[in-house]
Tab-separated table of C-alpha atoms and ligand atoms in Angstrom:
chain	number	residue	atom	x	y	z
A	1	VAL	CA	99.030	91.736	95.635
A	2	ARG	CA	96.683	94.554	96.272
A	3	VAL	CA	92.848	95.203	96.183
A	4	GLU	CA	91.723	98.652	95.475
A	5	SER	CA	88.590	99.715	97.436
A	6	PHE	CA	86.153	102.443	96.985
A	7	GLY	CA	85.239	102.245	100.551
A	8	THR	CA	82.882	100.624	102.999
A	9	TYR	CA	80.767	102.989	105.176
A	10	ALA	CA	78.257	105.405	103.785
A	11	CYS	CA	75.088	106.128	105.425
A	12	ARG	CA	72.775	106.093	102.397
A	13	ALA	CA	70.067	104.214	100.578
A	14	THR	CA	70.821	101.653	97.783
A	15	ILE	CA	71.835	103.365	94.461
A	16	GLY	CA	70.488	102.385	90.966
A	17	THR	CA	67.554	100.567	92.410
A	18	ALA	CA	63.837	101.597	92.448
A	19	THR	CA	63.630	100.748	96.171
A	20	THR	CA	64.524	103.153	99.137
A	21	ARG	CA	65.933	100.631	101.455
A	22	LEU	CA	69.161	101.303	103.397
A	23	SER	CA	72.454	100.036	101.527
A	24	GLY	CA	74.629	97.488	103.116
A	25	HIS	CA	77.038	100.435	103.237
A	26	ALA	CA	74.817	102.247	105.622
A	27	ILE	CA	75.775	99.874	108.432
A	28	ALA	CA	79.334	99.214	107.225
A	29	ASN	CA	78.317	95.658	106.082
A	30	ALA	CA	79.573	96.137	102.520
A	31	VAL	CA	82.712	97.011	100.434
A	32	ASP	CA	83.148	98.201	96.933
A	33	ILE	CA	86.049	96.635	94.988
A	34	GLY	CA	87.291	98.527	91.982
A	35	GLY	CA	90.336	96.834	91.029
A	36	PHE	CA	93.283	94.546	91.521
A	37	ILE	CA	97.063	95.070	91.222
A	38	LEU	CA	98.672	91.782	90.088
A	39	ALA	CA	102.107	90.460	91.077
A	40	ASP	CA	103.345	91.461	87.746
A	41	GLY	CA	102.396	95.068	88.199
A	42	ARG	CA	99.373	94.901	85.924
A	43	ARG	CA	96.327	96.821	87.193
A	44	VAL	CA	92.895	95.085	86.462
A	45	THR	CA	89.685	97.255	87.043
A	46	VAL	CA	86.078	96.385	86.912
A	47	LEU	CA	85.400	99.286	84.787
A	48	ALA	CA	88.027	98.784	82.115
A	49	ASP	CA	88.211	94.995	82.044
A	50	TRP	CA	84.958	93.456	82.925
A	51	ASN	CA	84.046	93.620	79.298
A	52	GLY	CA	87.489	94.442	78.168
A	53	PRO	CA	89.491	93.167	75.170
A	54	ASP	CA	91.514	90.368	77.013
A	55	PRO	CA	89.645	87.140	77.608
A	56	ALA	CA	92.057	86.026	80.263
A	57	VAL	CA	91.511	89.288	82.197
A	58	ARG	CA	87.696	89.021	81.788
A	59	GLU	CA	87.897	85.506	83.119
A	60	PHE	CA	90.010	86.566	86.015
A	61	LEU	CA	87.321	88.930	87.038
A	62	ARG	CA	84.567	86.431	86.674
A	63	VAL	CA	86.499	83.992	88.848
A	64	VAL	CA	86.873	86.719	91.400
A	65	HIS	CA	83.135	87.362	91.188
A	66	ALA	CA	82.224	83.667	91.430
A	67	SER	CA	84.545	83.232	94.392
A	68	ALA	CA	83.022	86.230	96.092
A	69	CYS	CA	79.671	84.749	95.667
A	70	LYS	CA	80.751	81.764	97.765
A	71	ARG	CA	81.786	83.961	100.603
A	72	PHE	CA	79.556	87.113	100.666
A	73	GLY	CA	75.706	87.198	100.951
A	74	THR	CA	75.459	89.875	98.314
A	75	VAL	CA	77.607	90.343	95.381
A	76	LEU	CA	76.885	92.811	92.689
A	77	SER	CA	78.773	93.417	89.596
A	78	PRO	CA	78.438	95.519	86.396
A	79	ASP	CA	75.858	93.107	85.082
A	80	TYR	CA	73.535	94.124	87.990
A	81	ASN	CA	73.132	97.754	86.954
A	82	ALA	CA	74.909	100.818	85.790
A	83	ALA	CA	75.648	102.013	89.248
A	84	HIS	CA	77.919	99.011	89.660
A	85	ARG	CA	79.712	99.436	86.195
A	86	ASN	CA	82.992	100.029	87.979
A	87	HIS	CA	83.099	97.885	90.874
A	88	PHE	CA	82.072	94.691	92.783
A	89	HIS	CA	79.840	95.294	95.682
A	90	LEU	CA	80.427	92.608	98.311
B	1	ZN	ZN1	78.427	98.939	97.279
């Protein structure tokens, strides 16, 4: 029922990579998603649940990630690097 965002626009280079190119955030072409509030009130976060103890919740996040890959040109997760341990970058 709700998506928790870490924001969109930030004029900066990419973080956690060796390159110095501008981030998609530098041109407001990216959003960072940290969590979701489910209809039953549960809060699922990338930080706590990407590798969390509940397999159904882990699967939920992987389905969201895979779905985002069908819709966005760039999708980064905790598997990309430590800078993305707590959010999906879309
Ligand atoms: Zn981002």
